[in-house]
mmCIF file of C-alpha atoms in Angstrom:
data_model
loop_
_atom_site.group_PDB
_atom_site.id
_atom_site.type_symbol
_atom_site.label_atom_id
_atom_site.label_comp_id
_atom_site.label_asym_id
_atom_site.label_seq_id
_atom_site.Cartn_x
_atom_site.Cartn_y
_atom_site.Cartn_z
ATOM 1 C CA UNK Z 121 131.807 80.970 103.626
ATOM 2 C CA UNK Z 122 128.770 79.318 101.667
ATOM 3 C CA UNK Z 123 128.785 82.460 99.419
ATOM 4 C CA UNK Z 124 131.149 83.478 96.666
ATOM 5 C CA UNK Z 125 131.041 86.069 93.699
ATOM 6 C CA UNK Z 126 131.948 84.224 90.677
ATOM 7 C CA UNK Z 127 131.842 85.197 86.947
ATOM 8 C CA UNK Z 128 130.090 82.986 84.976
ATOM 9 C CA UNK Z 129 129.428 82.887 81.005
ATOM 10 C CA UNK Z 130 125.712 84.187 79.789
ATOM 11 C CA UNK Z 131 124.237 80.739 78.305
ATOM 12 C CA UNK Z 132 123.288 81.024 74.731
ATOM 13 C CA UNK Z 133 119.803 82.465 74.203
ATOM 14 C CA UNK Z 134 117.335 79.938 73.294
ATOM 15 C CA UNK Z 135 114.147 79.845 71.189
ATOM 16 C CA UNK Z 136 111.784 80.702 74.343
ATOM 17 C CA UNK Z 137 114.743 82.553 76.109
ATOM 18 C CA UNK Z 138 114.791 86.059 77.984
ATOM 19 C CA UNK Z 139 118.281 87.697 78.766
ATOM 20 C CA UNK Z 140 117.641 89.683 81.679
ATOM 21 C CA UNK Z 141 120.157 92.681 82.571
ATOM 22 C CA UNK Z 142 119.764 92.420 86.690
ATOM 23 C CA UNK Z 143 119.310 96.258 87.879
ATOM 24 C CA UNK Z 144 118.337 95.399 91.569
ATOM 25 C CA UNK Z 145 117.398 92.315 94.188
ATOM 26 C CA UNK Z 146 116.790 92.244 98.064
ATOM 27 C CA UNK Z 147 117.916 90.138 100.806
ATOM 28 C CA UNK Z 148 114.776 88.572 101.850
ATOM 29 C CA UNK Z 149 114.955 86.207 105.034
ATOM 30 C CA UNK Z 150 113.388 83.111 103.092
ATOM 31 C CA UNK Z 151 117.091 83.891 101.101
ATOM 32 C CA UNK Z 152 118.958 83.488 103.958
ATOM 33 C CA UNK Z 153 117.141 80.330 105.265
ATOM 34 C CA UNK Z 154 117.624 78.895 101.571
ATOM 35 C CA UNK Z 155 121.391 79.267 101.813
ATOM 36 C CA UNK Z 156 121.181 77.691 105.465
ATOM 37 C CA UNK Z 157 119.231 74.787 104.281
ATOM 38 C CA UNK Z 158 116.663 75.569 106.705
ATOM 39 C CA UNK Z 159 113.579 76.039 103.868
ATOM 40 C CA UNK Z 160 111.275 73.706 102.269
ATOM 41 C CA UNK Z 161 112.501 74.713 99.142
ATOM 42 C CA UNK Z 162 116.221 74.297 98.163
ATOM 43 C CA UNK Z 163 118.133 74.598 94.840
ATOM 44 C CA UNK Z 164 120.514 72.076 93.254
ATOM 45 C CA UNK Z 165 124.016 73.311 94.100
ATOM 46 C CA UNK Z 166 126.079 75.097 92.882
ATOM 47 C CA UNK Z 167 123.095 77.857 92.941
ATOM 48 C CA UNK Z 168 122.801 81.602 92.593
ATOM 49 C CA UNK Z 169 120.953 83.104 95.919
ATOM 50 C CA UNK Z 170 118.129 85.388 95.702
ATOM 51 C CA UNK Z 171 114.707 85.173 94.834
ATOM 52 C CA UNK Z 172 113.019 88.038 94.295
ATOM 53 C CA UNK Z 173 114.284 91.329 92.101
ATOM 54 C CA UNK Z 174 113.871 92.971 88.969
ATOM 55 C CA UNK Z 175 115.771 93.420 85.646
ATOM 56 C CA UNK Z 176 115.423 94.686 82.393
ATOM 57 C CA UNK Z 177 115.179 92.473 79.088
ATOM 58 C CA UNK Z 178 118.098 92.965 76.166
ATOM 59 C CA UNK Z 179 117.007 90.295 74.080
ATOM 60 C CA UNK Z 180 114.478 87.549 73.465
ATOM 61 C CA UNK Z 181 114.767 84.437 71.619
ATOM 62 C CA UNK Z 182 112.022 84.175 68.233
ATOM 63 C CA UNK Z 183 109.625 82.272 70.102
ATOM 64 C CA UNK Z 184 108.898 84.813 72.539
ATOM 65 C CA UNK Z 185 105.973 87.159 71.931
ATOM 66 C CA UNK Z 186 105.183 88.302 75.571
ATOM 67 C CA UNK Z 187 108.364 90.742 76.519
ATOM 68 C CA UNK Z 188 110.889 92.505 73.849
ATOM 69 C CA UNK Z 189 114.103 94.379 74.925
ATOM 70 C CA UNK Z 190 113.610 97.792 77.323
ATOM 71 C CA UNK Z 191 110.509 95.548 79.191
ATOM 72 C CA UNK Z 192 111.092 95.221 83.094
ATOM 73 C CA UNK Z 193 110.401 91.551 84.415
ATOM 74 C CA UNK Z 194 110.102 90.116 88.152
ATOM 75 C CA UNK Z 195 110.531 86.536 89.077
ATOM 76 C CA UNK Z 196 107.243 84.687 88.445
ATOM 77 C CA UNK Z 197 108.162 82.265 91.554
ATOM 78 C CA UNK Z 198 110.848 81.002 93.553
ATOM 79 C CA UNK Z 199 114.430 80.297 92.717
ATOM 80 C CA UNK Z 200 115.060 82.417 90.032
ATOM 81 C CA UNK Z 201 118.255 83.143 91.628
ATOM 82 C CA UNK Z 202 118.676 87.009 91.303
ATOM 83 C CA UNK Z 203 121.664 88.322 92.706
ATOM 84 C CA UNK Z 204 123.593 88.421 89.695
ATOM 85 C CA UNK Z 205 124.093 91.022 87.251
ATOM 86 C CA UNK Z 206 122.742 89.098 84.035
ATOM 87 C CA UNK Z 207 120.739 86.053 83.090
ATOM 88 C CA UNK Z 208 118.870 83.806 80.448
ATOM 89 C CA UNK Z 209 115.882 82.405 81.889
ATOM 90 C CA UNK Z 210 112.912 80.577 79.892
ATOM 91 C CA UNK Z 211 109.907 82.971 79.194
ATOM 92 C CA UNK Z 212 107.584 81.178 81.581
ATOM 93 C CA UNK Z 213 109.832 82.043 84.755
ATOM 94 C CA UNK Z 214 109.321 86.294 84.188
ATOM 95 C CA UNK Z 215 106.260 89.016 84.572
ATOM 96 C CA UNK Z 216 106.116 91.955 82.570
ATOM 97 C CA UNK Z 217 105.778 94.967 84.849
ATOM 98 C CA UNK Z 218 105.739 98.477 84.174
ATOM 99 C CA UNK Z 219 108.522 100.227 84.062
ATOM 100 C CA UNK Z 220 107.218 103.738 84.869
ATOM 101 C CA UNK Z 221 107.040 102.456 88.840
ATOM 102 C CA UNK Z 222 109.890 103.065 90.902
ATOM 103 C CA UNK Z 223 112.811 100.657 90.047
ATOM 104 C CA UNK Z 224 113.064 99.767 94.513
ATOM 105 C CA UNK Z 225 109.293 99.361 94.466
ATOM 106 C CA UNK Z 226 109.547 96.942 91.321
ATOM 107 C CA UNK Z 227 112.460 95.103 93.186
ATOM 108 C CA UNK Z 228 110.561 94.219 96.231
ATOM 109 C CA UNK Z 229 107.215 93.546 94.774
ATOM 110 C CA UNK Z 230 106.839 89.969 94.224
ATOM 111 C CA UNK Z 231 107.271 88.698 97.424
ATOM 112 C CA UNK Z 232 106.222 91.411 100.511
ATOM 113 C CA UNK Z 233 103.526 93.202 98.929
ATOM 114 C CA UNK Z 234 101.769 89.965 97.006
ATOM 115 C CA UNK Z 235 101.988 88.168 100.754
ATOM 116 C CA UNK Z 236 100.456 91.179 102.611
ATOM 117 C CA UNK Z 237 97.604 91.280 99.217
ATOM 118 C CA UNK Z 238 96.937 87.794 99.515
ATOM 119 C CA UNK Z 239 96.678 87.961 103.246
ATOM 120 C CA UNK Z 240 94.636 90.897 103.828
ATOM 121 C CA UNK Z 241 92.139 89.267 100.316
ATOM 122 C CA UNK Z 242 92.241 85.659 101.050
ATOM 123 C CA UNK Z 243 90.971 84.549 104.511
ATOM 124 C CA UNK Z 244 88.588 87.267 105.931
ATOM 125 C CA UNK Z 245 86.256 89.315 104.095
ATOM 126 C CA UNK Z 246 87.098 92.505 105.203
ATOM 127 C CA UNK Z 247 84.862 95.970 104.900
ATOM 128 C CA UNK Z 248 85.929 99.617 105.602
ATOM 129 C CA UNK Z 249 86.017 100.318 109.271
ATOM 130 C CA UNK Z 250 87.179 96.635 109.807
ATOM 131 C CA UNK Z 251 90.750 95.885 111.881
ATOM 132 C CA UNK Z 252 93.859 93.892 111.584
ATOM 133 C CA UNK Z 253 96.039 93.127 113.882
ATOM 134 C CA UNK Z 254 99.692 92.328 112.880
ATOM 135 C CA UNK Z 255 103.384 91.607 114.683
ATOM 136 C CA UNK Z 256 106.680 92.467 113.198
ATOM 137 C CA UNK Z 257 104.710 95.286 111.587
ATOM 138 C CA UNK Z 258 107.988 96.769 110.503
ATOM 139 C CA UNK Z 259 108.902 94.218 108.391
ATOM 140 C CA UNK Z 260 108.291 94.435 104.576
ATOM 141 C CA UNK Z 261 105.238 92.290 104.876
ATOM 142 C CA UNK Z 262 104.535 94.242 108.070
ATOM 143 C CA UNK Z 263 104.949 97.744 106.166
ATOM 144 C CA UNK Z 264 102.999 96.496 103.055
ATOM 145 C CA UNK Z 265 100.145 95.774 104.698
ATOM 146 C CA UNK Z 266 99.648 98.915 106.633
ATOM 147 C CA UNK Z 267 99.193 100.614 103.246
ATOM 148 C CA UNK Z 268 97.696 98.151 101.719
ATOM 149 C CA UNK Z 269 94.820 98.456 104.298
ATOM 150 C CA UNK Z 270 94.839 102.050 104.505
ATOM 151 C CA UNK Z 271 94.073 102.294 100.794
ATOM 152 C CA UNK Z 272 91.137 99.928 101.412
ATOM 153 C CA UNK Z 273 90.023 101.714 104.989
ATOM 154 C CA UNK Z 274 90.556 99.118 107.320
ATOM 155 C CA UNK Z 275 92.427 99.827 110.479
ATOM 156 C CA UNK Z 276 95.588 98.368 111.311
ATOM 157 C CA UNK Z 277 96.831 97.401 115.163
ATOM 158 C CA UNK Z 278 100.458 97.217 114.479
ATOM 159 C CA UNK Z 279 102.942 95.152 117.237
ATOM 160 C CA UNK Z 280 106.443 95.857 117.048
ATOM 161 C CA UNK Z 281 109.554 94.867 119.795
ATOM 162 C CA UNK Z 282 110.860 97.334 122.093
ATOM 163 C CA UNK Z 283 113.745 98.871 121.030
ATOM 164 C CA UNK Z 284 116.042 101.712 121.845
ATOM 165 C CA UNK Z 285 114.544 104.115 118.603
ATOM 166 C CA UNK Z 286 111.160 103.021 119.362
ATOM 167 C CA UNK Z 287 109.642 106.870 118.791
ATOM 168 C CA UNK Z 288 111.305 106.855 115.443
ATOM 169 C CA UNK Z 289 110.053 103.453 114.359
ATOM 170 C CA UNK Z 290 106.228 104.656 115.438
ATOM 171 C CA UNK Z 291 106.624 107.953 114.073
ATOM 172 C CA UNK Z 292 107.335 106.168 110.406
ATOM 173 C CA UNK Z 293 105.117 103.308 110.717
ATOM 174 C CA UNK Z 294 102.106 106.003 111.585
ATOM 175 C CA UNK Z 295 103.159 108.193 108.523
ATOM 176 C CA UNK Z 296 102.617 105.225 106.259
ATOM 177 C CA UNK Z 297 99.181 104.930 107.331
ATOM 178 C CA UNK Z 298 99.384 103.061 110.377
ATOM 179 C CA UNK Z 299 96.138 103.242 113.244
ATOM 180 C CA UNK Z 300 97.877 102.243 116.397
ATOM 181 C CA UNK Z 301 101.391 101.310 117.126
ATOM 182 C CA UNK Z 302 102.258 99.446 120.271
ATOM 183 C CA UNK Z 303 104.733 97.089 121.653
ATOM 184 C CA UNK Z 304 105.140 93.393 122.417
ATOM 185 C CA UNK Z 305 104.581 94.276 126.481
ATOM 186 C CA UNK Z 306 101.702 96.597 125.616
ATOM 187 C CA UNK Z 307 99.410 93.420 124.637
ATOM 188 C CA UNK Z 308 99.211 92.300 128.125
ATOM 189 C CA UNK Z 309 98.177 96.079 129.241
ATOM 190 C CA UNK Z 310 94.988 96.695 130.006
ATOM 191 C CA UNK Z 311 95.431 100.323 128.258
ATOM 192 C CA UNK Z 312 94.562 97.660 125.372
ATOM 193 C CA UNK Z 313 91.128 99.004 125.984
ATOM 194 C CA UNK Z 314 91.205 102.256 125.192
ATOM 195 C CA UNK Z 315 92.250 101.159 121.669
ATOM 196 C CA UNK Z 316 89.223 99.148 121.209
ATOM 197 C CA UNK Z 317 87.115 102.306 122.295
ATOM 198 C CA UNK Z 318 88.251 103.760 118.521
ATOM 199 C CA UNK Z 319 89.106 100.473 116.763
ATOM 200 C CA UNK Z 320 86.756 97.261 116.379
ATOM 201 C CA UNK Z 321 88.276 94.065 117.741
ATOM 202 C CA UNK Z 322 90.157 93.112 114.700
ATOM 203 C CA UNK Z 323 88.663 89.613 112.774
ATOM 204 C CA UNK Z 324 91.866 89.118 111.458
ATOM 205 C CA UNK Z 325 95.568 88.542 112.666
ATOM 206 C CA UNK Z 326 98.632 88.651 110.927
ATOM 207 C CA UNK Z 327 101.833 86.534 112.455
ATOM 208 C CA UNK Z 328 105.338 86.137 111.553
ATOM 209 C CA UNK Z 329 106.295 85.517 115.189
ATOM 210 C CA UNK Z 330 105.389 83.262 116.780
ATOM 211 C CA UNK Z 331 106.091 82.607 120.777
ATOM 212 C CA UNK Z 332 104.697 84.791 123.569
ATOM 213 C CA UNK Z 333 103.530 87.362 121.735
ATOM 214 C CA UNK Z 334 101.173 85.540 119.079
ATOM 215 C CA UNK Z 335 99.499 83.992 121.996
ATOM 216 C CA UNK Z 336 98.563 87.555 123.465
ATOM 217 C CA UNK Z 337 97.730 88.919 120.107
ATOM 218 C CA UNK Z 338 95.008 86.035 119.758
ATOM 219 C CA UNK Z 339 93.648 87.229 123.114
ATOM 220 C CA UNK Z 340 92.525 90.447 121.352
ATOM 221 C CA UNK Z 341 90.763 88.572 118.281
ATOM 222 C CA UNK Z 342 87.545 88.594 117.776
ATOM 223 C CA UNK Z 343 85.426 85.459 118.153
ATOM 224 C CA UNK Z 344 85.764 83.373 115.066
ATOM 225 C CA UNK Z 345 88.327 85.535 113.986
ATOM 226 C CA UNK Z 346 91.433 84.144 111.884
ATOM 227 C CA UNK Z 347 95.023 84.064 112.316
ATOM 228 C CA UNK Z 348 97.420 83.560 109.481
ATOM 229 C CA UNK Z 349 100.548 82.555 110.066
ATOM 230 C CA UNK Z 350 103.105 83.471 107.611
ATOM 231 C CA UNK Z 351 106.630 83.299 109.472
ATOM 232 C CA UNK Z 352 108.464 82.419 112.601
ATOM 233 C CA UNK Z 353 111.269 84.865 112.870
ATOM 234 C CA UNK Z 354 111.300 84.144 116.656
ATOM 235 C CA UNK Z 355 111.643 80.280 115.641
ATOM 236 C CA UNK Z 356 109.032 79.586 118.381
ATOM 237 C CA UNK Z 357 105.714 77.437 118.488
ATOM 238 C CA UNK Z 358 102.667 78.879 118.236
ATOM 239 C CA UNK Z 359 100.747 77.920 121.753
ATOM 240 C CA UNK Z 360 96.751 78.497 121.637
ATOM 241 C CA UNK Z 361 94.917 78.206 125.114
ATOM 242 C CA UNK Z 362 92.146 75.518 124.923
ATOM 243 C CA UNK Z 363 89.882 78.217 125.630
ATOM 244 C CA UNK Z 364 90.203 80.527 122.432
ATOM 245 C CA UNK Z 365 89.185 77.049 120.245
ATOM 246 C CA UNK Z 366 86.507 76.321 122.527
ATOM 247 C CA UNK Z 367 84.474 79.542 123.710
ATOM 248 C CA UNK Z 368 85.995 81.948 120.813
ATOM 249 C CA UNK Z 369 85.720 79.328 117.994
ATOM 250 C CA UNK Z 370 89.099 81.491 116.625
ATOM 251 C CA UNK Z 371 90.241 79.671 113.319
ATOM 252 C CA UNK Z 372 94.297 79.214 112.878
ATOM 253 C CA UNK Z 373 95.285 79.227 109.410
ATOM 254 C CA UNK Z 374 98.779 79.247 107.218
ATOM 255 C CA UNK Z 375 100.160 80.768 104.194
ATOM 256 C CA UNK Z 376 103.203 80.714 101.821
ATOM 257 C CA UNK Z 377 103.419 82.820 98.715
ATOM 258 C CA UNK Z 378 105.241 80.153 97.084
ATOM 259 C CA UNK Z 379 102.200 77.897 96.962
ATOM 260 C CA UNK Z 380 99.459 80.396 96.518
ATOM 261 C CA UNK Z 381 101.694 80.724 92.891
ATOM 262 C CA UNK Z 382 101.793 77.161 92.285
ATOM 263 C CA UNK Z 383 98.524 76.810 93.221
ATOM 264 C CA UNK Z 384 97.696 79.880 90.937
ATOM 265 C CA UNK Z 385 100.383 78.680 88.443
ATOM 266 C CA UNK Z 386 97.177 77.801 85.557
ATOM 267 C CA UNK Z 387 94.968 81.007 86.643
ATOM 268 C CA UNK Z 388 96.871 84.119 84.965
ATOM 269 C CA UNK Z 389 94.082 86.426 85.718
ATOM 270 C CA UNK Z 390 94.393 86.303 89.444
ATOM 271 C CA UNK Z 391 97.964 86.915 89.001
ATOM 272 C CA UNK Z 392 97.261 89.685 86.728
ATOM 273 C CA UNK Z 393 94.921 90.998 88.828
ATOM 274 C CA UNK Z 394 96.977 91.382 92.174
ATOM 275 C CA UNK Z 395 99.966 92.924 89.779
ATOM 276 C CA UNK Z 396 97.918 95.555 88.732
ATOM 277 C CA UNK Z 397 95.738 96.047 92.126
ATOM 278 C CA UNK Z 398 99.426 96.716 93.421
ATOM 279 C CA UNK Z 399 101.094 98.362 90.459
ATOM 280 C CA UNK Z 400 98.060 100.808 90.483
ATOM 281 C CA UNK Z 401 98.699 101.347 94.601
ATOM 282 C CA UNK Z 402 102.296 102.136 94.038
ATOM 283 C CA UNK Z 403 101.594 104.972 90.947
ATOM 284 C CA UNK Z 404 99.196 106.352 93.152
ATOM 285 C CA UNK Z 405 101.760 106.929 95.472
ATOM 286 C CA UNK Z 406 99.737 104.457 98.807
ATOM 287 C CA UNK Z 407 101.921 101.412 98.138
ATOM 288 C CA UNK Z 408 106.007 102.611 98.728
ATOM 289 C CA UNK Z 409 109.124 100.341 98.550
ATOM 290 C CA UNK Z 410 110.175 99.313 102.115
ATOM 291 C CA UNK Z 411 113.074 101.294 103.783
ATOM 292 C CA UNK Z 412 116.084 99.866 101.851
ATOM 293 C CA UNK Z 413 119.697 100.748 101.915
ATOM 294 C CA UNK Z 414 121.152 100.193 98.377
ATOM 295 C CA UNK Z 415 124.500 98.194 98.764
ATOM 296 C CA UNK Z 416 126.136 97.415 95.345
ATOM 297 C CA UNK Z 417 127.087 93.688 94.230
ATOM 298 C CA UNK Z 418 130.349 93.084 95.416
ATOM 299 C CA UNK Z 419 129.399 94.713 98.872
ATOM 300 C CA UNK Z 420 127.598 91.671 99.169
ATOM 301 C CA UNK Z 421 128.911 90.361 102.644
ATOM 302 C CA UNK Z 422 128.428 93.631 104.496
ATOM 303 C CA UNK Z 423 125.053 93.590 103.278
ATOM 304 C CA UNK Z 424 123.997 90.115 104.060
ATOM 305 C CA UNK Z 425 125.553 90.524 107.604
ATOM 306 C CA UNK Z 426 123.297 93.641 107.706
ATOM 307 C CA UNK Z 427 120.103 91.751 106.809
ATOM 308 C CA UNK Z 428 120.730 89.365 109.770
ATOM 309 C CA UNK Z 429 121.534 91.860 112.886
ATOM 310 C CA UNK Z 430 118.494 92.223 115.325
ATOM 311 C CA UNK Z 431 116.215 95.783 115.158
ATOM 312 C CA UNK Z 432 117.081 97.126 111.453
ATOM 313 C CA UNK Z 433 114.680 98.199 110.008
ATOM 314 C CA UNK Z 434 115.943 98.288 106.726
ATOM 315 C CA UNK Z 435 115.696 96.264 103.859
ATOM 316 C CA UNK Z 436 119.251 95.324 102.028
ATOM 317 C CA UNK Z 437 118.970 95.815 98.357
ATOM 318 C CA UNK Z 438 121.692 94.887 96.142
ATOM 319 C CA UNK Z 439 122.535 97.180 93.163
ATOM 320 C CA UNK Z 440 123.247 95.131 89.863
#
């Protein structure tokens, strides 16, 4: 196996050094595709896995004026490497976030909830009343942006597969805020309608996807409408009729969290201000931690094999 739990020694703590006691990290599918070598961004090996979590600081080095010991940090990008139970990373690497917010919710914030933020902020302009449409709306992008968009009134159309526990899946999707919940096969329905009799045609769509199914969610956009692809997790292309570019005008656009923060990597205040747009969501109780199961460290292979079966719904979170 690629994947081994080692003990390693906690480098010395330099000048503009954080030592970070791990408390908890999730098994994201960008992790995954990292350890497969199937993502754009890849760490020199050897390399600990895991990219998103939180942990609290022990001790800073005497250049650091930002965090002191008992603060909680995040990863401030990509590659941290976060399953592991302690670490010394420069200063520059962490965010301070609150640690009066749920320690799952603080886990699973920097990568979900900042991609459904940015997604929902960044493309449309988007008014109360307005609707989104979205596949894989169970995932933890899915789920983030359902209350996300609920706290800021605009609908959401939410596609999920068929599956054998469908009812439950709906019945906990629409308790987080969710308009409509319908299936892959229900795109092609013309029941369709009857949603549109409640809901305006949504200007923007939300895919992870791809295949079949993106194609029929574009049908429903409206014209000059946007979709913003995010992930492939059926590792299909996206295929647009002629006709939607044409007579619709609809616009196709990407995004990747990791660039947004690189992009974003000199402009602190609009990283600030989507920390504490969400930070203030989750106190309020409209922005909750995805479903997780809570697996501790050395569980680790029954957890990643978890993360990678078909129709769970959710989220593997490792306990440091």
């Amino acid at each position: 196996s690629l994947l081994r739990l080692k003990e390693l020694e906690v480098p010395k703590l330099g000048d503009s050094n954080v030592h970070v006691k791990m408390l908890a990290a999730p098994i994201n599918p960008a992790d995954i595709n990292m350890i497969q070598g199937t993502y754009p961004l890849l760490s020199p090996l050897p390399a600990v896995g895991g990219n998103e979590g939180v942990g609290e600081v022990l001790e800073v080095g005497r250049r650091v004026t930002a965090l002191k010991p008992g603060d909680w940090v995040i990863p401030a990008d990509a590659g941290l490497g976060t399953w592991r139970t302690q670490g010394v990373f420069p200063e520059e690497m962490l965010l301070k976030v609150p640690s009066d917010i749920p320690v799952l919710c603080a886990a699973t914030l920097s990568v979900n909830p900042c991609t459904a933020f940015r997604v929902l902020a960044d493309f449309e302009s988007l008014a109360p009343g307005d609707s989104v449409i979205q596949n894989a709306a169970n995932s933890g992008v899915g789920q983030a942006v359902i209350q996300i968009a609920r706290a800021s009134g605009i609908k959401t159309i939410n596609v999920v597969r068929d599956r054998p526990d469908l009812p439950k899946l709906v019945e906990r999707l629409m308790a987080l805020g969710a308009d409509h919940v319908i299936t892959e096969e229900m795109l092609r329905k013309p029941e369709m309608k009857d949603i549109f009799k409640s809901t305006p045609r949504p200007r923007l769509a939300l895919n992870c996807v791809g295949g079949k199914s993106t194609t029929e969610m574009l049908r429903h956009l409206q014209p000059k409408g946007t979709m913003v692809t995010y992930g492939g997790m059926a590792k299909q292309p996206v295929m647009v009729p002629v006709s939607a570019f044409i007579f619709r005008d609809v616009r196709l656009r990407g995004f990747w969290m990791t660039q947004w923060r690189k992009d974003h990597a000199q402009d602190q205040g609009s990283v600030a201000g989507m920390m504490d747009a969400l930070c203030q969501l989750i106190r309020r109780g409209q922005l909750t931690a995805p479903a997780c199961t809570e697996v501790p460290l050395q569980d680790y292979r029954a957890a990643l094999e978890a993360s990678m079966k078909p129709f769970v719904s959710s989220k593997q979170i490792l306990l440091l």
